[in-house]
Amino acid sequence: GILLLVRKQTNTDPAQPDKGSKIEASTVCSKNNTVKETLDKEELRLLVKILKAIGHTCEHQNISIKQGISHYQLHDTTLIFDDVSTADTQQTIHLSPLSRMLKDPNQKRPTWEKLKALKN
């Protein structure tokens, strides 16, 4: 979704000084927006740990979510967190979804086996 920032009206009554302006965030979503477009805190934490384990620092601008599937651009390779059993190409490596690895730690092993080749 799109995040809109809306500034609250400031208090002009001198008897009640303004305690600083606050910014409220509201999300604008389309009616059919059932696809997850962001990583939750636990998924992001797991992604950071995975990248750290192979010697890379997670950079937020390299994360993208397309049709609910997390992608991470690691140099010339795109890590796609959709299905670890999907065949890889020269430019893509398919891994278990972050949400599935959080629910089922056994999903981490096949992901790690694929990522060991990228380790610095």
CSV table of C-alpha atoms in Angstrom, one decimal:
chain,number,residue,atom,x,y,z
A,1,GLY,CA,0.0,0.0,0.0
A,2,ILE,CA,0.9,3.6,-0.1
A,3,LEU,CA,1.7,5.4,3.1
A,4,LEU,CA,0.3,8.9,3.4
A,5,LEU,CA,1.6,11.3,6.1
A,6,VAL,CA,-1.0,13.7,7.4
A,7,ARG,CA,0.1,16.6,9.7
A,8,LYS,CA,-2.3,17.4,12.5
A,9,GLN,CA,-3.6,20.9,13.0
A,10,THR,CA,-1.5,22.9,15.5
A,11,ASN,CA,-3.1,24.5,18.4
A,12,THR,CA,-3.3,28.3,18.0
A,13,ASP,CA,-4.7,29.0,21.5
A,14,PRO,CA,-1.9,30.5,23.6
A,15,ALA,CA,-3.6,29.2,26.8
A,16,GLN,CA,-2.8,25.7,25.6
A,17,PRO,CA,0.6,25.7,23.9
A,18,ASP,CA,1.2,23.2,21.2
A,19,LYS,CA,3.2,20.2,22.6
A,20,GLY,CA,4.8,19.7,19.2
A,21,SER,CA,3.2,18.6,16.0
A,22,LYS,CA,2.5,14.9,15.5
A,23,ILE,CA,2.4,13.1,12.2
A,24,GLU,CA,-0.1,10.3,11.8
A,25,ALA,CA,0.4,7.6,9.2
A,26,SER,CA,-2.5,6.1,7.3
A,27,THR,CA,-2.3,3.3,4.7
A,28,VAL,CA,-4.3,3.5,1.5
A,29,CYS,CA,-5.2,0.1,0.1
A,30,SER,CA,-7.1,-1.0,-2.9
A,31,LYS,CA,-10.3,-3.1,-2.4
A,32,ASN,CA,-8.6,-6.2,-3.8
A,33,ASN,CA,-5.4,-5.8,-1.9
A,34,THR,CA,-5.2,-9.3,-0.3
A,35,VAL,CA,-1.6,-9.9,-1.3
A,36,LYS,CA,1.0,-9.1,1.4
A,37,GLU,CA,3.2,-6.3,0.3
A,38,THR,CA,5.5,-5.9,3.3
A,39,LEU,CA,7.6,-8.1,5.5
A,40,ASP,CA,6.6,-8.3,9.1
A,41,LYS,CA,9.2,-7.7,11.8
A,42,GLU,CA,10.0,-11.4,12.3
A,43,GLU,CA,10.4,-12.0,8.5
A,44,LEU,CA,12.7,-9.1,8.2
A,45,ARG,CA,14.7,-10.2,11.2
A,46,LEU,CA,15.1,-13.7,9.6
A,47,LEU,CA,16.2,-12.2,6.3
A,48,VAL,CA,18.8,-10.1,8.1
A,49,LYS,CA,20.1,-13.2,9.9
A,50,ILE,CA,20.2,-15.2,6.6
A,51,LEU,CA,22.2,-12.5,4.8
A,52,LYS,CA,24.5,-12.0,7.8
A,53,ALA,CA,25.2,-15.8,7.8
A,54,ILE,CA,26.5,-15.6,4.2
A,55,GLY,CA,28.5,-12.5,4.9
A,56,HIS,CA,26.2,-9.8,3.6
A,57,THR,CA,24.5,-6.8,5.2
A,58,CYS,CA,20.8,-6.5,4.5
A,59,GLU,CA,20.0,-3.3,2.5
A,60,HIS,CA,16.3,-2.3,2.6
A,61,GLN,CA,16.4,-0.9,-1.0
A,62,ASN,CA,17.3,-4.4,-2.2
A,63,ILE,CA,14.1,-5.9,-0.8
A,64,SER,CA,11.0,-6.1,-3.1
A,65,ILE,CA,7.7,-7.9,-2.9
A,66,LYS,CA,6.1,-9.0,-6.1
A,67,GLN,CA,2.6,-10.7,-6.0
A,68,GLY,CA,3.2,-11.4,-2.3
A,69,ILE,CA,6.6,-13.1,-2.9
A,70,SER,CA,9.7,-11.6,-1.2
A,71,HIS,CA,12.7,-10.9,-3.5
A,72,TYR,CA,16.2,-9.8,-2.4
A,73,GLN,CA,18.7,-8.5,-5.0
A,74,LEU,CA,22.1,-9.8,-4.0
A,75,HIS,CA,24.6,-8.4,-6.5
A,76,ASP,CA,23.8,-10.2,-9.8
A,77,THR,CA,21.6,-12.8,-8.1
A,78,THR,CA,18.0,-12.5,-7.1
A,79,LEU,CA,17.0,-14.5,-4.0
A,80,ILE,CA,13.3,-15.4,-4.4
A,81,PHE,CA,11.5,-16.7,-1.3
A,82,ASP,CA,8.8,-18.7,-2.9
A,83,ASP,CA,9.6,-22.4,-3.1
A,84,VAL,CA,13.0,-24.0,-2.4
A,85,SER,CA,12.1,-26.9,-4.8
A,86,THR,CA,11.8,-24.5,-7.8
A,87,ALA,CA,14.7,-24.8,-10.3
A,88,ASP,CA,17.3,-22.1,-10.0
A,89,THR,CA,18.9,-20.1,-12.9
A,90,GLN,CA,22.1,-18.2,-13.3
A,91,GLN,CA,20.4,-15.0,-12.0
A,92,THR,CA,17.8,-16.5,-9.5
A,93,ILE,CA,17.9,-18.7,-6.4
A,94,HIS,CA,14.6,-20.0,-5.1
A,95,LEU,CA,14.3,-20.4,-1.4
A,96,SER,CA,11.7,-21.3,1.2
A,97,PRO,CA,9.3,-18.4,2.0
A,98,LEU,CA,10.4,-16.5,5.1
A,99,SER,CA,7.0,-17.0,6.7
A,100,ARG,CA,7.2,-20.8,6.2
A,101,MET,CA,10.7,-20.9,7.7
A,102,LEU,CA,9.4,-19.1,10.8
A,103,LYS,CA,6.6,-21.6,11.2
A,104,ASP,CA,8.6,-24.7,10.3
A,105,PRO,CA,12.3,-24.5,11.2
A,106,ASN,CA,12.9,-27.7,9.0
A,107,GLN,CA,12.4,-25.4,6.0
A,108,LYS,CA,15.6,-23.5,6.9
A,109,ARG,CA,17.9,-26.5,6.1
A,110,PRO,CA,17.3,-26.7,2.3
A,111,THR,CA,17.5,-22.9,2.1
A,112,TRP,CA,20.8,-22.9,3.9
A,113,GLU,CA,22.2,-25.6,1.6
A,114,LYS,CA,21.5,-23.5,-1.4
A,115,LEU,CA,22.9,-20.3,0.2
A,116,LYS,CA,26.2,-21.9,1.2
A,117,ALA,CA,27.4,-21.4,-2.3
A,118,LEU,CA,27.0,-17.6,-2.0
A,119,LYS,CA,28.9,-17.4,1.3
A,120,ASN,CA,31.8,-14.9,1.4
